[in-house]
Coordinates of C-alpha atoms and ligand atoms in Angstrom, one line a residue:
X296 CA -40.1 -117.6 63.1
X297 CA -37.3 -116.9 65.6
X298 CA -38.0 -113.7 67.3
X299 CA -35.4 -114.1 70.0
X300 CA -32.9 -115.3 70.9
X301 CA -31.5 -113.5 74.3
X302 CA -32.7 -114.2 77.6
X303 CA -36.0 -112.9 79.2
X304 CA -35.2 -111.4 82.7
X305 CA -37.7 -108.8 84.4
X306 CA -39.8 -108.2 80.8
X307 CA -36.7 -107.4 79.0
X308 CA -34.5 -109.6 75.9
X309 CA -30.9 -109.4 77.8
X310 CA -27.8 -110.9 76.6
X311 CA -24.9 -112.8 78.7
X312 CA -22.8 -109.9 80.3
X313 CA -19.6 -111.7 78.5
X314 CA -21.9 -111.3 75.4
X315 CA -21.0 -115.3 74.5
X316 CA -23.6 -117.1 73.2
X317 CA -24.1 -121.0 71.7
X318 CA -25.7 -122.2 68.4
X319 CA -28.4 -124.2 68.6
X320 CA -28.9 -126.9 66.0
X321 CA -31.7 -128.7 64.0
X322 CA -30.9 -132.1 64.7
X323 CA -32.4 -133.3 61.5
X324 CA -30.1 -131.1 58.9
X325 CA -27.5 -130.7 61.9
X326 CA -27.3 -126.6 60.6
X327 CA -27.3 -124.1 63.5
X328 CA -30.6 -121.8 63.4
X329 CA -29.8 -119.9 66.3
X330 CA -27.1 -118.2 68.6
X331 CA -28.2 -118.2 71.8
X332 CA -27.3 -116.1 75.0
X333 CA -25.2 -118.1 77.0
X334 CA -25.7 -117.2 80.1
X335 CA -22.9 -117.5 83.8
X336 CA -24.4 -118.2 86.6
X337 CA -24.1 -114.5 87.7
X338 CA -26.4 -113.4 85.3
X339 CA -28.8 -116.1 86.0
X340 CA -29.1 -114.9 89.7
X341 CA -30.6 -111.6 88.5
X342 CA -33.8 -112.9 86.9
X343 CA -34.4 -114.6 90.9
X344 CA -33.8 -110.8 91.9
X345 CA -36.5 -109.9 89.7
X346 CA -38.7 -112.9 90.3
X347 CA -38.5 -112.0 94.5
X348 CA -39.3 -108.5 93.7
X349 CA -42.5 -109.3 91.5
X350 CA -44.0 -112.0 93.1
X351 CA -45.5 -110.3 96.3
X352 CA -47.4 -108.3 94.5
X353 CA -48.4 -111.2 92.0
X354 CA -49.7 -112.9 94.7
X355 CA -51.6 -110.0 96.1
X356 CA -53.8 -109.7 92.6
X357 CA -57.2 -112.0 93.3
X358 CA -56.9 -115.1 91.9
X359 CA -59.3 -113.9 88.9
X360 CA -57.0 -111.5 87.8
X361 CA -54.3 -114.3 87.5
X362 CA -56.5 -116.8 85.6
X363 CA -57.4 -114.1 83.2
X364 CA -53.9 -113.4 82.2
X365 CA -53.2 -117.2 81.9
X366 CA -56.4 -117.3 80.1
X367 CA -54.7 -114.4 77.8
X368 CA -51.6 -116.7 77.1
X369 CA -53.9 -119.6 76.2
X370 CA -55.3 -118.4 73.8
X371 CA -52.1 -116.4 72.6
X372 CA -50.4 -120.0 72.7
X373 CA -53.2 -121.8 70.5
X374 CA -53.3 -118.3 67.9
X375 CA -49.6 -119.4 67.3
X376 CA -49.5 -122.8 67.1
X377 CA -48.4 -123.3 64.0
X378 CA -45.5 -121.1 64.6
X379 CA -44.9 -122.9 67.9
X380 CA -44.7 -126.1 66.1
X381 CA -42.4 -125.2 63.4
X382 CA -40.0 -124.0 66.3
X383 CA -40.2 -127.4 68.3
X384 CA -40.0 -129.3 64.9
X385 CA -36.5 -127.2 64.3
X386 CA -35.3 -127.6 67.5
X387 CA -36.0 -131.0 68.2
X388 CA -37.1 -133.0 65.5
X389 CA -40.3 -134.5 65.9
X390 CA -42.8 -134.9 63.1
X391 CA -44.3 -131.3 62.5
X392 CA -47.8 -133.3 63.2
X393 CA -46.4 -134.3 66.6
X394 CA -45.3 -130.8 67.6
X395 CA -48.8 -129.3 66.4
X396 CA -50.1 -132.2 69.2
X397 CA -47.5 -130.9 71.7
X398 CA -48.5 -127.3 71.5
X399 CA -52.3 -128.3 72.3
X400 CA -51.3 -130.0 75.1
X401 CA -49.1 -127.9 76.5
X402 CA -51.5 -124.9 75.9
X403 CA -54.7 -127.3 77.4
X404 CA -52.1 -127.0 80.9
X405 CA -52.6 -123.6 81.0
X406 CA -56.1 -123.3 80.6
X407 CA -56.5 -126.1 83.2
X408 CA -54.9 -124.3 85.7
X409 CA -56.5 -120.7 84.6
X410 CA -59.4 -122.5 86.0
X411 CA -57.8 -124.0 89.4
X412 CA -56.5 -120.5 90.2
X413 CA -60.0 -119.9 91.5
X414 CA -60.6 -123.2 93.3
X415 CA -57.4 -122.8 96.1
X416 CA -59.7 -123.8 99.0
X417 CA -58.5 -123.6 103.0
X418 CA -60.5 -125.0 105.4
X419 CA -61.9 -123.5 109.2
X420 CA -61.4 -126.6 112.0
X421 CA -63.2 -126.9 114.9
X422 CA -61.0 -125.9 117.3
X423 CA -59.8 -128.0 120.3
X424 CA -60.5 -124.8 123.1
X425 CA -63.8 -122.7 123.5
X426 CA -62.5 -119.4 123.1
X427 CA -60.2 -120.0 119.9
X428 CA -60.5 -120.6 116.2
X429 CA -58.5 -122.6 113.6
X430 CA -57.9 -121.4 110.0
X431 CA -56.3 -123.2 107.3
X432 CA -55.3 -121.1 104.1
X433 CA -53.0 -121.9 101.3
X434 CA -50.1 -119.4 100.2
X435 CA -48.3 -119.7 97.0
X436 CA -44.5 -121.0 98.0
X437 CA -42.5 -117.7 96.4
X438 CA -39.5 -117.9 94.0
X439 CA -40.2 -121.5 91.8
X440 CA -36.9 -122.3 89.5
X441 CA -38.4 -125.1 86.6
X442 CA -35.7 -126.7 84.6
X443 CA -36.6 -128.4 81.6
X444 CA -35.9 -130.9 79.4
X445 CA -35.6 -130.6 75.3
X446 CA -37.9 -133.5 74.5
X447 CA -41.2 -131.6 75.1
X448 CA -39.8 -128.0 75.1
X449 CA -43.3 -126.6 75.4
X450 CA -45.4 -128.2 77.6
X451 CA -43.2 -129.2 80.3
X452 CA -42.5 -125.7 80.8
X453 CA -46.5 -125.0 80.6
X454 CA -46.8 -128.1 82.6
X455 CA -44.6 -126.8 85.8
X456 CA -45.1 -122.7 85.1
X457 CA -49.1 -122.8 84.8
X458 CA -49.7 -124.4 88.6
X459 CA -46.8 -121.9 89.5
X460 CA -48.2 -118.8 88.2
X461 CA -52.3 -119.8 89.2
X462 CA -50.9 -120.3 93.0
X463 CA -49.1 -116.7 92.8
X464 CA -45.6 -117.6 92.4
X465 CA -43.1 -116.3 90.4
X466 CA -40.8 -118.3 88.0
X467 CA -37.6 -118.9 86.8
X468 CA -37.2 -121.4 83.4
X469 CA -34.0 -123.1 82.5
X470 CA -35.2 -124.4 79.6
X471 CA -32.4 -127.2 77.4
X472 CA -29.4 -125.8 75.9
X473 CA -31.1 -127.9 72.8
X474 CA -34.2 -126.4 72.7
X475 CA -34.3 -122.8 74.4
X476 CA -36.3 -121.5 71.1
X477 CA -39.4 -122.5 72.5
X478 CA -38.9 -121.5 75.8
X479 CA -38.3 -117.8 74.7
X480 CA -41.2 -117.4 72.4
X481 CA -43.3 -118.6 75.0
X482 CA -41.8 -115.8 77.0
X483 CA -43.1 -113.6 74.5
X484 CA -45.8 -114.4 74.7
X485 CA -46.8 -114.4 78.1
X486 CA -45.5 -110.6 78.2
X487 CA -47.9 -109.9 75.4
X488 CA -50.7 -111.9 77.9
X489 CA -50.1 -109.0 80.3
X490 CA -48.2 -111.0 83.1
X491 CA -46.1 -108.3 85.1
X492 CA -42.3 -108.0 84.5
X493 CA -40.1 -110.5 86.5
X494 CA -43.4 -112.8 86.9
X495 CA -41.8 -114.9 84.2
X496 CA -38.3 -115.3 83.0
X497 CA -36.0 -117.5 81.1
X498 CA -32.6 -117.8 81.8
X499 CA -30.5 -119.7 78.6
X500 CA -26.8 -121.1 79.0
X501 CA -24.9 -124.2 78.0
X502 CA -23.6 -124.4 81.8
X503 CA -26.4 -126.1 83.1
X504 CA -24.4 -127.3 86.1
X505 CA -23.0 -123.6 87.3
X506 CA -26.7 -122.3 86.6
X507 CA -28.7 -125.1 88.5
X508 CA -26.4 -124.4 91.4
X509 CA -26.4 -121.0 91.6
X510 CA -29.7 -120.8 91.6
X511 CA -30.8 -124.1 93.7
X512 CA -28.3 -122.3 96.3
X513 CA -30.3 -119.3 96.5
X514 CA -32.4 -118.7 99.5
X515 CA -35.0 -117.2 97.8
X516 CA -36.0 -119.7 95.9
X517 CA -38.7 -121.5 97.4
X518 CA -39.4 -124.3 95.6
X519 CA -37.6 -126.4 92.4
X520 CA -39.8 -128.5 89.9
X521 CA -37.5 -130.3 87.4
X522 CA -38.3 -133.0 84.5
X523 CA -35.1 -134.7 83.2
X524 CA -32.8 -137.6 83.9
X525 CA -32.8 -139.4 87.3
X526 CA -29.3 -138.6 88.0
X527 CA -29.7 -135.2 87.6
X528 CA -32.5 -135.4 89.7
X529 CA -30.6 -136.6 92.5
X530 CA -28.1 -134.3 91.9
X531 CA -30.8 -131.6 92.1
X532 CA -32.3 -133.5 95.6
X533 CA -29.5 -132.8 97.4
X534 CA -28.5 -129.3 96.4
X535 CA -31.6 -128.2 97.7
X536 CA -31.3 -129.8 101.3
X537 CA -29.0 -126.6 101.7
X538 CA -31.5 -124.4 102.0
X539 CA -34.8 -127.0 102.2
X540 CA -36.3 -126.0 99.3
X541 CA -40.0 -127.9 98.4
X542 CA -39.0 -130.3 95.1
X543 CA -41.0 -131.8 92.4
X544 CA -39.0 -134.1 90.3
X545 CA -40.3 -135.9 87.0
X546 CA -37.4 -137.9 86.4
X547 CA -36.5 -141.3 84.0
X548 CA -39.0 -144.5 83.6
X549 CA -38.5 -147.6 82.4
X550 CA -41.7 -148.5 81.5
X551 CA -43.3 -152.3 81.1
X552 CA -45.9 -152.5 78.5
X553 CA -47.6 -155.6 78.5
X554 CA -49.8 -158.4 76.8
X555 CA -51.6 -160.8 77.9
X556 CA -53.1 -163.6 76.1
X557 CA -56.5 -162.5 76.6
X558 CA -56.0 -159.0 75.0
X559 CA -57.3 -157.8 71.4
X560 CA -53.5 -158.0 70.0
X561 CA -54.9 -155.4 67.5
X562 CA -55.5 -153.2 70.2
X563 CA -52.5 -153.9 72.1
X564 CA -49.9 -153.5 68.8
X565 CA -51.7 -150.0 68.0
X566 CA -51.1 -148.9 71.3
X567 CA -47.5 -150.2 71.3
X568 CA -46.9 -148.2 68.0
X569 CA -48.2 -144.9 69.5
X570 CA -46.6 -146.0 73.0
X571 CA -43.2 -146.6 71.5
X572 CA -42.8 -144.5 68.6
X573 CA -44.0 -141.1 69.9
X574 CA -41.3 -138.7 69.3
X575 CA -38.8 -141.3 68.4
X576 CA -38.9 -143.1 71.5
X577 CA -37.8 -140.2 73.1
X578 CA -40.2 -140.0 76.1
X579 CA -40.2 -140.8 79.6
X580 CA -43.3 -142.6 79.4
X581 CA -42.7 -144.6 76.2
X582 CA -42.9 -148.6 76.8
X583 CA -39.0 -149.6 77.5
X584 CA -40.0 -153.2 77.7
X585 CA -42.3 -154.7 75.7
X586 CA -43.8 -158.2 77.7
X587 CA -45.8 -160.8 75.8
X588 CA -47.5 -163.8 76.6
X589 CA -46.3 -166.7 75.1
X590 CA -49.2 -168.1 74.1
X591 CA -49.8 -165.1 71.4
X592 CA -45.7 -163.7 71.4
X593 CA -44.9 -165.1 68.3
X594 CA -48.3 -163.8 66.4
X595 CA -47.5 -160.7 68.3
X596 CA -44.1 -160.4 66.7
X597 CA -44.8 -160.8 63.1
X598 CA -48.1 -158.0 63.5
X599 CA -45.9 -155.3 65.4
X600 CA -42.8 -155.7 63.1
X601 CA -44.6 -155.0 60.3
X602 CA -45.9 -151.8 61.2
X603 CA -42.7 -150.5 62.6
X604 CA -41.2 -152.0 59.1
X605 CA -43.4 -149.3 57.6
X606 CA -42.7 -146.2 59.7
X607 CA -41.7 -143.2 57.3
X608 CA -38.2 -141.7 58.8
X609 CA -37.0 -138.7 57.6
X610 CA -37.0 -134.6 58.8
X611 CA -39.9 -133.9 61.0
X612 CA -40.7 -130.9 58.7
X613 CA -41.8 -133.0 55.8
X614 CA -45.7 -134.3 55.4
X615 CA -46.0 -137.9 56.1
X616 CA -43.0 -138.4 58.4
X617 CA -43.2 -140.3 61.5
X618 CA -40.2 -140.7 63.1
X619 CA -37.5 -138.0 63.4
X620 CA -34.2 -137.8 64.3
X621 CA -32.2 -138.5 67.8
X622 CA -31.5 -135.1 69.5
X623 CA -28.1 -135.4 69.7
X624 CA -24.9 -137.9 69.1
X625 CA -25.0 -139.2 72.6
X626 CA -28.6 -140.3 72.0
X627 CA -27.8 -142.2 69.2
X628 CA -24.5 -143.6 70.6
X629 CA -26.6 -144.9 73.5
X630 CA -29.7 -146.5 71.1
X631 CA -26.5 -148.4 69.6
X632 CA -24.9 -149.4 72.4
X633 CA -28.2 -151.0 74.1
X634 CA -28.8 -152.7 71.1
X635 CA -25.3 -154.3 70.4
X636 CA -25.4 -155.4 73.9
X637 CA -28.4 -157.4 73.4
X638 CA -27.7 -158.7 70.2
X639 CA -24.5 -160.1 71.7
X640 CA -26.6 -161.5 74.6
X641 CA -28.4 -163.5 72.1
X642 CA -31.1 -161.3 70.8
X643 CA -32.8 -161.2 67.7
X644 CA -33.1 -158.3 65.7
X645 CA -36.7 -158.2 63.8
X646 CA -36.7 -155.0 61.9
X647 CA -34.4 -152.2 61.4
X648 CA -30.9 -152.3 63.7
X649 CA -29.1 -149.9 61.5
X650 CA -28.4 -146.0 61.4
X651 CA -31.1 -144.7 58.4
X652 CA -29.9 -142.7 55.3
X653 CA -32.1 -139.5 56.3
X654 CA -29.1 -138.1 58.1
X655 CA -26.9 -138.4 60.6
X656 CA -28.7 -138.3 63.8
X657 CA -31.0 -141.0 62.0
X658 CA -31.9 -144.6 63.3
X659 CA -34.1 -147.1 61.4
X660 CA -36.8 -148.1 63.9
X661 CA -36.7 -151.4 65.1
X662 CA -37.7 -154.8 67.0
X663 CA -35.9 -157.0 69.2
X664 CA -37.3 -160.0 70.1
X665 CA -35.9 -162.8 72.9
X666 CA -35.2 -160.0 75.0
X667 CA -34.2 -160.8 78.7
X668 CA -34.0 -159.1 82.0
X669 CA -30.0 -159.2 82.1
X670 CA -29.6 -157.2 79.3
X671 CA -28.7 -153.5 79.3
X672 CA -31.9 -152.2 77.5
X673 CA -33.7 -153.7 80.1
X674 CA -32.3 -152.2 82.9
X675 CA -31.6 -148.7 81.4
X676 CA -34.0 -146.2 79.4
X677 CA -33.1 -146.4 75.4
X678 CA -34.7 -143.3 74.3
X679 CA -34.9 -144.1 70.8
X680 CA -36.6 -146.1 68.4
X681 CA -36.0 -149.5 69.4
X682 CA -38.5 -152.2 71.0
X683 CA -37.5 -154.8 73.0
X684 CA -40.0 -157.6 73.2
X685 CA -39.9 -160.3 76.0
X686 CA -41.5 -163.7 76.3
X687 CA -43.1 -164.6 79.8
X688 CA -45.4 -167.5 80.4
X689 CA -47.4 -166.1 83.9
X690 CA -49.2 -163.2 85.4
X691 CA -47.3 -163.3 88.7
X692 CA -43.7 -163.8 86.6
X693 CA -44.4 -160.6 84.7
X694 CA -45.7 -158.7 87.4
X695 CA -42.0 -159.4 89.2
X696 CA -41.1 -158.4 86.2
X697 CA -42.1 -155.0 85.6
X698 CA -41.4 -154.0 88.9
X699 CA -37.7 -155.4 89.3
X700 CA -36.6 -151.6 88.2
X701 CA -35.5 -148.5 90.6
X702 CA -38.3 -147.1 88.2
X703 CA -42.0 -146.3 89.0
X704 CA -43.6 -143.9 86.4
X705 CA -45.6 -145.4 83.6
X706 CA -46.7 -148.9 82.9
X707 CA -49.2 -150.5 80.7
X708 CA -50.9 -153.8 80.5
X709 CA -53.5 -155.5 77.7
X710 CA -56.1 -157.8 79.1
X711 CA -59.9 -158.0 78.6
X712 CA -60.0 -159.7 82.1
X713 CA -61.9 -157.1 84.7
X714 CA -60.0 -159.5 87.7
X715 CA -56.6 -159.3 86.1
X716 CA -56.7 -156.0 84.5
X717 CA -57.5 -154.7 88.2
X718 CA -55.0 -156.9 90.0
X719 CA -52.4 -155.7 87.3
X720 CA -53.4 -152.2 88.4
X721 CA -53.2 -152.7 92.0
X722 CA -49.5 -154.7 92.0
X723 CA -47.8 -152.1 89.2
X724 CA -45.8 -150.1 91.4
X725 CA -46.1 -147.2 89.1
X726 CA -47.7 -143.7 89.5
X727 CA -49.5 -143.9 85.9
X728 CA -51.4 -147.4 84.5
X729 CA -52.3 -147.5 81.0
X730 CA -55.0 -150.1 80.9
X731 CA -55.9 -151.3 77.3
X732 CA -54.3 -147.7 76.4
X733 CA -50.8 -146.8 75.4
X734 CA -51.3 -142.7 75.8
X735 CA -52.0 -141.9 79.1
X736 CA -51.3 -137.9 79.3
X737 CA -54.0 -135.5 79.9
X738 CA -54.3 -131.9 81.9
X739 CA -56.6 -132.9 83.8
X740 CA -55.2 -136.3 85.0
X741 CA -51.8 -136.3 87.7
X742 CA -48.8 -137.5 86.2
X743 CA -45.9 -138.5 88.3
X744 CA -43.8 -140.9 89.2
X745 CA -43.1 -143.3 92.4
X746 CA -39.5 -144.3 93.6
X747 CA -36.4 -143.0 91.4
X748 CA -38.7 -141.7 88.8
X749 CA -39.6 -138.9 91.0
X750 CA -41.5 -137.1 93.9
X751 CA -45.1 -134.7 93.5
X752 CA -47.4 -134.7 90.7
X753 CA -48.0 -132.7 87.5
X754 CA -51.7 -131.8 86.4
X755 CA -55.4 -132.7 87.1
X756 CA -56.4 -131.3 91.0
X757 CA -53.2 -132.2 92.5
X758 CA -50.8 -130.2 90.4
X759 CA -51.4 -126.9 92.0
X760 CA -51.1 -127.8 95.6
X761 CA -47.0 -128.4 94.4
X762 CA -46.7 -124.3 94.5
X763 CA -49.2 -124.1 97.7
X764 CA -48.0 -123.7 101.6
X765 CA -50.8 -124.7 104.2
X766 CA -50.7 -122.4 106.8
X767 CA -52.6 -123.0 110.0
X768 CA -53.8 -119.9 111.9
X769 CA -55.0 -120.5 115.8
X770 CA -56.9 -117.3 116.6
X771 CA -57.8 -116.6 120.7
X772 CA -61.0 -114.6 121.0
X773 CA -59.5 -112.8 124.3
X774 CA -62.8 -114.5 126.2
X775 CA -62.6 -115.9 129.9
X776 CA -63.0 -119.8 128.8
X777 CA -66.0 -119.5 131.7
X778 CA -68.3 -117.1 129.2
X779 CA -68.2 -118.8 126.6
X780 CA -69.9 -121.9 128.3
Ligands
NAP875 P1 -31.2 -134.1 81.6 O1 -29.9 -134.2 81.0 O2 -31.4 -134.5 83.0 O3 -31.5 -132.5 81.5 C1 -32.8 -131.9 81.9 C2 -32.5 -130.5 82.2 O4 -31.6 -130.3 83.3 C3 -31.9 -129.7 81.1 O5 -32.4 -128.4 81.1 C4 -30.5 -129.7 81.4 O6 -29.8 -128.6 80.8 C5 -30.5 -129.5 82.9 N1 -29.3 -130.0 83.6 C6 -28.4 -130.9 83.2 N2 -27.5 -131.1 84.1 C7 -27.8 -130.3 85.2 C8 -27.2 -130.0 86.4 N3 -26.2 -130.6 86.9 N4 -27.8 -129.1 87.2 C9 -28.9 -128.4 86.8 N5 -29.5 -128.7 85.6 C10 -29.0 -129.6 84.8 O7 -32.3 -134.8 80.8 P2 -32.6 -134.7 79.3 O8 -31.7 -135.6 78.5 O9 -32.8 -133.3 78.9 O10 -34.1 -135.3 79.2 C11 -34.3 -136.7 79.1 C12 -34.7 -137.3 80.5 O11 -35.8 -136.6 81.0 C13 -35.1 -138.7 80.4 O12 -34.5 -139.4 81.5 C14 -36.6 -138.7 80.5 O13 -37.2 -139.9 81.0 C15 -36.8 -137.5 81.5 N6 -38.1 -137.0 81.3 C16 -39.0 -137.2 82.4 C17 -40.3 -136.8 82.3 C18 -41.3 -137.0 83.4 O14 -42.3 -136.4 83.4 N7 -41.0 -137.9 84.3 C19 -40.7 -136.1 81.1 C20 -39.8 -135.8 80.1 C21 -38.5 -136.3 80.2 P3 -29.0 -128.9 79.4 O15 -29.9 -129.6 78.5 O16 -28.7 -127.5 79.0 O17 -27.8 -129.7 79.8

């Protein structure tokens, strides 16, 4: 299943020039499968020399010619999807069934934007004097450097390097030091898709910092689309005022999901289950804060705990599980520290609230109810398997609510009210509103965030125009402005 495990620069498996690698671990048996290259900074810098040189002439094939070779890796992506989801299950953790998920949606990315290669419209303006003409065209930015995070180590890379490679850019991936598995195989098989050397490459290290630097300070590199944490985010913000670099940034949320009195609770706990639970809680757009009505809270409650009382924990590579292990100790150290902090603030723990048996990156997943705003999990994303559930009483106290976070990327809300639902849509300050849903991604939808969770959108029409430039061309026809009256 792993076919490599060095680097991918300019078409060719390289190794760190100190030849060091790292191990990478299943976080369910906690047993390394993998040394991986670990490379300096140094050696990162020459897969941006072999991005600059091959992505001129990228650019220069016809937009057909590129969709056809991300058509290629489709369909390479989906022939090998089970192996893809064995990897991300061994890497990561999440339920085999999960990962199988992950790899179709990463894959649909590709094909999505296999088909907006061909649709990069400009525009002709009438021009503003009698003997010129205005051109608008859109060129692909150069040099893209995508660093990833190791909760969906497919398709956020697919997500950020499809849009990159329709417009004509070339990429660099930093994929986790967790999860760099994934990242190479898809490597492979882009090469195999036909994509030129240098076109795509994946640099691996455990010195994220020294790599992100290095090659965030390069001049080359045009543009930087990163998914992670918000403080790396900001970290990554300012590094690139250097050389002023284009950004996209999918960064932390701290999502609201709520429900009001009016909503099918049967509905609403379904969608909190697949909201929540996905991948452990380990998502950026899993519901943080769980609001209920008081009017149906305590109904709520008792239905929602009793599902997550009968989630199956254990190793994402057994049939039937549902919830998989943290990624790493500091995951799981933070899971408990929110939730001792709100027990000692006076809430009450439903179901679950203990490390499980299955191993040691395990956590049994739980409820908290009487939940308030002061408490740490409110503030801060948990990233694990724990919901908080809050009591409010009104539809203008929870919509203060929700928003009084530095976070704006996805919110939900229950209500079979057309008025509320759309004045709950209108006063979210979120870039993504699950109404009456609690799974909100799709290709051909833009996902981003507003204020500290981010900046640009990924997916649907909008994601390619993140690799585009507009460039405006004012063309004089050489004519006396008297003949062409
Ligand atoms: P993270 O610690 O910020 O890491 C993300 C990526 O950045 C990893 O490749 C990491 O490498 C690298 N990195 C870390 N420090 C760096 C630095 N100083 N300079 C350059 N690169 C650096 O986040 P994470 O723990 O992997 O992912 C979880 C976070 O991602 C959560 O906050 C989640 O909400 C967010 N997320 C957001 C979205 C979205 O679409 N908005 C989607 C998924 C996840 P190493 O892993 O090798 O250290």
């Amino acid at each position: 299943m792993i076919e490599h495990t060095n680097a991918c620069i300019n078409g060719v498996w390289v190794a760190a020039s100190s030849g060091a690698t790292f191990a990478v671990e299943n976080p369910a048996t906690g047993q390394t499968i993998a040394q991986v290259a670990d490379l300096s900074a140094t050696d990162a810098l020459s897969a941006v020399d072999a991005a600059y040189t091959a992505q001129s002439g990228w650019a220069k094939r016809t937009a057909k010619e590129r969709a056809a070779v991300l058509r290629r890796w489709h369909q390479l992506i989906l022939s090998e999807q089970e192996a893809l989801a064995q990897l991300i299950t061994l890497e990561m953790g999440k339920p085999l069934a999960e990962s199988r998920g992950e790899v179709n949606y990463g894959a649909s990315f590709v094909e999505w934007f296999a088909e907006e290669a061909k649709r990069i419209y400009g525009q002709t303006i009438a021009a503003h004097q009698p003997t010129q003409r205005l051109l608008v065209t859109k060129q692909p930015v150069g040099v893209v450097v995508a660093i990833t995070p190791w909760n969906f180590p497919l398709a956020m890379i697919t997500r950020k390097v499809s849009p990159a490679l329709a417009a004509g850019c070339s990429v660099v991936i930093k994929p986790s030091e967790e999860t760099p598995l994934t990242a190479l195989k898809l490597a492979h098989l882009a090469i195999e898709a036909g994509f030129p050397a240098g076109v795509l490459n994946v640099v691996t290290g455990l010195d994220a910092p020294a790599i992100g630097e290095a090659l965030i300070a390069d001049s080359r590199v045009r543009k930087v689309t990163f998914t992670g944490s918000t403080a790396v985010g900001k970290r990554l913000y300012a590094q690139s005022a250097a050389t002023v670099k284009k950004l996209s940034l999918e960064l932390g949320g701290n999502a609201p999901f709520i429900v009001m009195d009016d909503a099918d609770i049967d509905a609403a706990v379904e969608g909190a289950m697949l909201c929540k639970f996905r991948n452990a809680g380990q998502t950026c757009v899993c519901a943080n804060r769980i609001f209920v009505q008081a009017g149906i809270y305590a109904d709520f409650v008792s239905r929602f705990s009793a599902r997550v009382a009968a989630l199956q924990v254990g190793d994402g590579a057994h049939a039937g599980v549902e919830i998989g292990p943290l990624i790493n100790r500091d995951g799981l150290a933070k899971v408990e520290a929110h939730l001792a902090d709100a027990v000692a603030q006076g809430a009450r723990v439903e179901v679950g609230g203990t490390r499980h048996s299955a191993g040691a990156l395990f956590f049994t997943p739980t409820v908290v109810s009487g939940v308030t705003p002061q408490m740490r999990m409110a503030q801060e994303e948990t990233f694990g398997p724990v919901a908080p559930i809050y009591c409010f009483n009104t539809e203008s106290e929870v919509l203060a609510l929700a928003n009084a976070t530095p976070y704006g990327l996805a919110a939900y809300c229950y209500t079979r009210n057309l008025g509320r639902a759309f004045r709950m849509y209108e006063g979210l300050e979120y870039g993504i509103v699950g109404m009456n849903t609690g799974i909100i991604s799709t290709e051909v939808a833009p996902f981003g965030g507003v204020k500290e969770s981010g900046l640009g959108r990924e997916g649907g029409p909008h994601g390619i125009d993140e690799f585009l430039e507009v460039k405006y061309g004012c063309f004089d026809l050489g004519l006396d402005p008297e003949e062409c009256r």
